[in-house]
């Protein structure tokens, strides 16, 4: 028995030691320059037994929800479901998870919280370690490690024995008419003996009529009789030897529960509070925490805000807040703890309608019998105005009020950091005014300054959102574009900006005409630092001025050409889908054992009417970027199923799914519709995905894969072996097939490491009962290697390139003849 107990203690200590292990794992995964490590680097891979203690939470519309749980965590939560909101959990679990998650995200660091959970009257203590991570596809995922520590204890016994309040239970004794006549003490705690100032064993089973202590007074007995008679609760105070005692009475039939509290110090503090409150030179008030009504205000508050005391006491706290802040302020106040100190200034409205900036300091306490807040106010209006003026002058141009070079550099650095982390472009436009020197020389510097002010106004009207316009000095301006920017958007913006700045200006009765030249640089291609990007944009501006002014140029001519070509390709791509220029070709999948075709992979081809065949590597990424991949993928799925239903019943068709298609809410319905409309049996459809599907919204995508699998279709993992965590994906989902990437097959005969990788993948497939297919087979030597290593299927130019649907029948006949000959 003792040995078992010792073993359990050691195990608990071992689990508790996992907290620093997980902290180190989180820190090791944090890369330089990142605020959070990647989700897959921390919470995917070989966590072992720790996985059972994890709760995975993801952000959904600004609120966190439980996405996935381990077995230990499910027992703790009392809920084995996934994808459930916080408010669906037990309140004690939800509270500590919310605390841990919010603090971890706020600090971008792991956060350790403690949970005290009450189950059947027993209190258990748990450690909850929140590990914030960043998802490659955007958003935040938090893994919470949960483990019990310490020993459990009985809550009722602990409270009853340790409370400073006296607790006495009495039984009512009634006369023949049923009226309560006397009371007998049937239970009490040690605190009751001390508060009543009686001997240790003189209370229990004694009648009040035969005793001599505070409870025997006529006032107390009368209150007890009234509570029993009316079956109601009561609360009152009594005085004894300079002490103030508060008695709380609750009646349950013949049993009366009496709680005795010493409120002497509270009474004294209340007297001191009144003195300090009323005479304090700082504005102070007290308000009811539930109704938000003002309960008390001191003279300083009355004088500072200008409301009469009577008016104040008829108002609610919200009435001194601006209307546009009332929702936010109410939420902040509801979320405040027992002690509150405002981190940011609040806006208050005085009686004359003017606004002031204040800092507030509050404490929750009982005020005149009601739970409320006592608040002290510090007016910082003038200080804030002075600070705002100084801060604005330090970061803005004195003439135009645009951002100056310092603010431009700061915002560009922030934009690049965010853009690099999210994989988005940031554009910098350097702008130079053409003919501005002529205006200065002809009309003087005063006219030039007026012109610069109007140029700034036009820039402000064009630059909005998270973008920024700045004056760098003289007639040099710059714009930072971060909102969903692309080469095309940057080009369009620059052209429109040039048209706007080149329109005539009216200044002091004179019409002034100037122009503008713009140089553009985009991250990350043209630079990843502020200095590099600005230097390259300036070089592009120089080229724009050399090319005749009044135009814009990208950093490299080649980039300018590519931007135009991409725009042309985008227009062609949209037209191609509408004009049915796409077609499907099919490459056979050959079963090595039977030397027969087991299926075909459907491959999308674009036959441009003028440019001929365009590589999928060129148009597929563009289709994903412009949002065309979902309708294009739906067409591929329908057409492939319609074609495959014409083939022999044992022949499958494989269709590739883009990661972008998983972001659609209708992917499963699209597959069902394609199968239903074509009549193709689900078992003949094979859907190929890459591991990138697991890099964002992992749990949601896993749910979609399981739904597809339940339809009866096969799921294949494409390009296996090229990612860094493929084995964890095989554990996450039972794939029907894994495809060995062509990069390993290509050098199979000449590189031993490729042979080892193919051998390992084939062995893994056999162990997990998963079919293995090798791609890119081009020689009989490669085929012999693959056959020897136990690979199940092959595809590649050795057998056939992808062919139009019309040639599928010929391929089936040819391979049928080959198989007969081999037999």
XYZ file of N, CA and C in Angstrom, residues 466-558:
279
model
N -4.733 51.345 -43.056
C -3.437 51.138 -42.413
C -2.287 51.710 -43.232
N -2.600 52.330 -44.352
C -1.568 52.932 -45.196
C -1.123 54.266 -44.603
N 0.004 54.802 -45.103
C 0.558 56.020 -44.512
C 1.168 56.898 -45.597
N 0.895 58.206 -45.510
C 1.536 59.197 -46.379
C 2.481 60.033 -45.525
N 3.649 60.361 -46.070
C 4.651 61.102 -45.307
C 5.352 62.114 -46.207
N 5.824 63.195 -45.594
C 6.716 64.126 -46.285
C 8.116 63.915 -45.728
N 9.046 63.562 -46.612
C 10.398 63.251 -46.187
C 11.284 64.487 -46.170
N 10.840 65.569 -46.848
C 11.625 66.787 -46.899
C 11.519 67.417 -48.269
N 11.546 68.756 -48.325
C 11.447 69.438 -49.618
C 10.182 69.030 -50.343
N 10.320 68.622 -51.606
C 9.157 68.156 -52.366
C 9.170 66.639 -52.482
N 9.797 65.974 -51.525
C 9.847 64.502 -51.515
C 8.773 63.963 -50.571
N 7.964 63.078 -51.096
C 6.899 62.442 -50.319
C 7.040 60.925 -50.456
N 6.381 60.217 -49.576
C 6.399 58.751 -49.632
C 5.071 58.211 -49.132
N 4.710 57.049 -49.622
C 3.485 56.369 -49.204
C 3.825 54.917 -48.894
N 3.290 54.414 -47.804
C 3.403 52.985 -47.449
C 2.046 52.344 -47.679
N 2.009 51.268 -48.456
C 0.768 50.535 -48.732
C 0.875 49.147 -48.129
N -0.066 48.806 -47.251
C -0.053 47.483 -46.603
C -1.352 46.732 -46.763
N -2.432 47.395 -47.168
C -3.760 46.767 -47.195
C -3.939 45.923 -48.449
N -3.710 44.578 -48.308
C -3.974 43.642 -49.409
C -3.275 44.091 -50.685
N -1.986 44.398 -50.573
C -1.276 44.991 -51.694
C -0.712 43.913 -52.603
N -0.606 44.228 -53.880
C -0.020 43.360 -54.897
C 0.630 44.282 -55.923
N 1.471 43.753 -56.818
C 2.053 44.609 -57.856
C 1.006 45.360 -58.661
N -0.085 44.698 -59.022
C -1.142 45.362 -59.793
C -1.773 46.503 -59.012
N -2.055 46.248 -57.731
C -2.690 47.294 -56.919
C -1.742 48.481 -56.722
N -0.463 48.182 -56.511
C 0.504 49.264 -56.355
C 0.602 50.086 -57.629
N 0.580 49.398 -58.775
C 0.649 50.106 -60.059
C -0.574 50.987 -60.274
N -1.758 50.433 -59.996
C -2.989 51.213 -60.164
C -3.019 52.423 -59.229
N -2.569 52.198 -57.980
C -2.574 53.300 -57.008
C -1.632 54.418 -57.460
N -0.441 54.036 -57.940
C 0.522 55.040 -58.373
C -0.007 55.839 -59.557
N -0.633 55.164 -60.520
C -1.177 55.867 -61.687
C -2.260 56.863 -61.280
N -3.150 56.450 -60.352
C -4.210 57.334 -59.892
C -3.638 58.502 -59.084
N -2.599 58.226 -58.305
C -1.976 59.279 -57.512
C -1.328 60.329 -58.423
N -0.680 59.890 -59.477
C -0.049 60.824 -60.416
C -1.102 61.713 -61.061
N -2.247 61.106 -61.435
C -3.332 61.906 -62.043
C -3.851 62.944 -61.048
N -3.992 62.547 -59.790
C -4.513 63.467 -58.778
C -3.547 64.621 -58.516
N -2.253 64.309 -58.360
C -1.280 65.357 -58.041
C -0.977 66.257 -59.233
N -1.293 65.798 -60.439
C -0.996 66.586 -61.641
C -2.132 67.519 -62.037
N -3.277 67.397 -61.378
C -4.388 68.307 -61.681
C -4.021 69.723 -61.232
N -4.514 70.787 -61.927
C -4.125 72.172 -61.597
C -4.482 72.553 -60.155
N -3.675 73.454 -59.570
C -3.877 73.974 -58.223
C -4.235 75.456 -58.310
N -5.178 75.894 -57.440
C -5.522 77.318 -57.340
C -4.915 77.857 -56.044
N -3.931 78.783 -56.188
C -3.243 79.321 -55.013
C -3.172 80.836 -55.152
N -3.840 81.544 -54.245
C -3.807 83.017 -54.224
C -4.152 83.612 -55.586
N -5.177 83.029 -56.231
C -5.614 83.544 -57.529
C -4.771 83.089 -58.692
N -3.757 82.279 -58.455
C -2.899 81.770 -59.533
C -3.165 80.288 -59.753
N -3.150 79.898 -61.028
C -3.281 78.478 -61.361
C -1.879 77.898 -61.530
N -1.597 76.881 -60.761
C -0.276 76.264 -60.776
C -0.411 74.827 -61.256
N 0.452 74.438 -62.208
C 0.425 73.075 -62.743
C 1.795 72.439 -62.513
N 1.784 71.298 -61.849
C 3.011 70.507 -61.659
C 2.689 69.067 -62.032
N 3.650 68.191 -61.893
C 3.434 66.766 -62.138
C 4.038 65.965 -61.003
N 4.042 64.656 -61.158
C 4.618 63.787 -60.133
C 5.187 62.544 -60.798
N 6.308 62.067 -60.263
C 6.920 60.801 -60.682
C 6.992 59.901 -59.463
N 6.790 58.612 -59.695
C 6.688 57.668 -58.577
C 7.586 56.462 -58.831
N 8.350 56.076 -57.805
C 9.121 54.830 -57.821
C 8.547 53.873 -56.803
N 8.438 52.603 -57.200
C 7.769 51.609 -56.355
C 8.730 50.466 -56.041
N 8.751 50.043 -54.774
C 9.476 48.840 -54.358
C 8.552 48.019 -53.482
N 8.554 46.691 -53.678
C 7.686 45.789 -52.916
C 8.524 44.791 -52.140
N 8.121 44.606 -50.886
C 8.752 43.541 -50.110
C 8.016 42.219 -50.398
N 8.646 41.079 -50.223
C 10.049 40.955 -49.814
C 11.018 40.930 -50.989
N 10.495 40.915 -52.228
C 11.360 40.773 -53.385
C 12.359 41.892 -53.537
N 11.952 43.121 -53.212
C 12.843 44.267 -53.380
C 13.543 44.659 -52.086
N 13.358 43.886 -51.052
C 14.031 44.189 -49.786
C 13.168 43.806 -48.611
N 13.805 43.441 -47.504
C 13.078 43.056 -46.291
C 13.316 44.040 -45.149
N 14.181 45.043 -45.377
C 14.412 46.066 -44.354
C 13.952 47.419 -44.873
N 13.716 48.345 -43.946
C 13.254 49.681 -44.326
C 14.276 50.368 -45.222
N 15.543 50.271 -44.856
C 16.582 50.956 -45.618
C 16.684 50.408 -47.041
N 16.660 49.095 -47.149
C 16.796 48.471 -48.471
C 15.609 48.810 -49.355
N 14.416 48.755 -48.789
C 13.217 49.016 -49.583
C 13.160 50.481 -50.019
N 13.514 51.401 -49.128
C 13.511 52.818 -49.493
C 14.570 53.118 -50.553
N 15.744 52.492 -50.425
C 16.795 52.717 -51.412
C 16.362 52.243 -52.797
N 15.717 51.091 -52.842
C 15.286 50.557 -54.132
C 14.122 51.351 -54.710
N 13.218 51.833 -53.852
C 12.121 52.675 -54.348
C 12.666 53.981 -54.904
N 13.709 54.510 -54.270
C 14.316 55.749 -54.746
C 14.995 55.542 -56.101
N 15.592 54.362 -56.287
C 16.199 54.048 -57.584
C 15.127 53.936 -58.670
N 13.990 53.345 -58.301
C 12.888 53.251 -59.258
C 12.354 54.641 -59.598
N 12.307 55.547 -58.611
C 11.876 56.924 -58.865
C 12.828 57.615 -59.841
N 14.126 57.386 -59.665
C 15.108 57.985 -60.566
C 14.871 57.518 -62.009
N 14.561 56.228 -62.139
C 14.298 55.710 -63.480
C 13.015 56.307 -64.062
N 12.001 56.514 -63.201
C 10.752 57.114 -63.681
C 10.984 58.521 -64.195
N 11.837 59.267 -63.514
C 12.127 60.636 -63.952
C 12.951 60.616 -65.239
N 13.840 59.625 -65.370
C 14.618 59.500 -66.603
C 13.735 59.143 -67.798
N 12.654 58.424 -67.523
C 11.770 57.973 -68.606
C 10.741 59.030 -68.991
N 10.949 60.253 -68.567
C 10.092 61.325 -69.053
C 9.200 61.947 -68.022
N 9.323 61.586 -66.762
C 8.509 62.141 -65.679
C 7.017 61.843 -65.897
N 6.244 62.144 -64.838
C 4.798 61.944 -64.932
C 4.410 60.484 -65.082
N 5.245 59.567 -64.597
C 4.972 58.144 -64.731
C 5.467 57.428 -63.482
N 5.270 56.119 -63.437
C 5.762 55.334 -62.307
C 6.534 54.133 -62.825
N 7.484 53.697 -62.040
C 8.301 52.544 -62.392
C 8.531 51.691 -61.147
N 8.602 50.382 -61.378
C 8.979 49.477 -60.310
C 10.500 49.453 -60.181
N 10.980 48.887 -59.130
C 12.413 48.882 -58.848
C 13.228 48.330 -60.014
N 12.797 47.204 -60.638
C 13.482 46.638 -61.788
C 12.557 46.672 -62.988
N 13.160 46.864 -64.148
C 12.348 46.807 -65.358
C 11.671 45.449 -65.472
N 12.424 44.406 -65.102
C 11.866 43.075 -65.200
C 10.635 42.936 -64.319
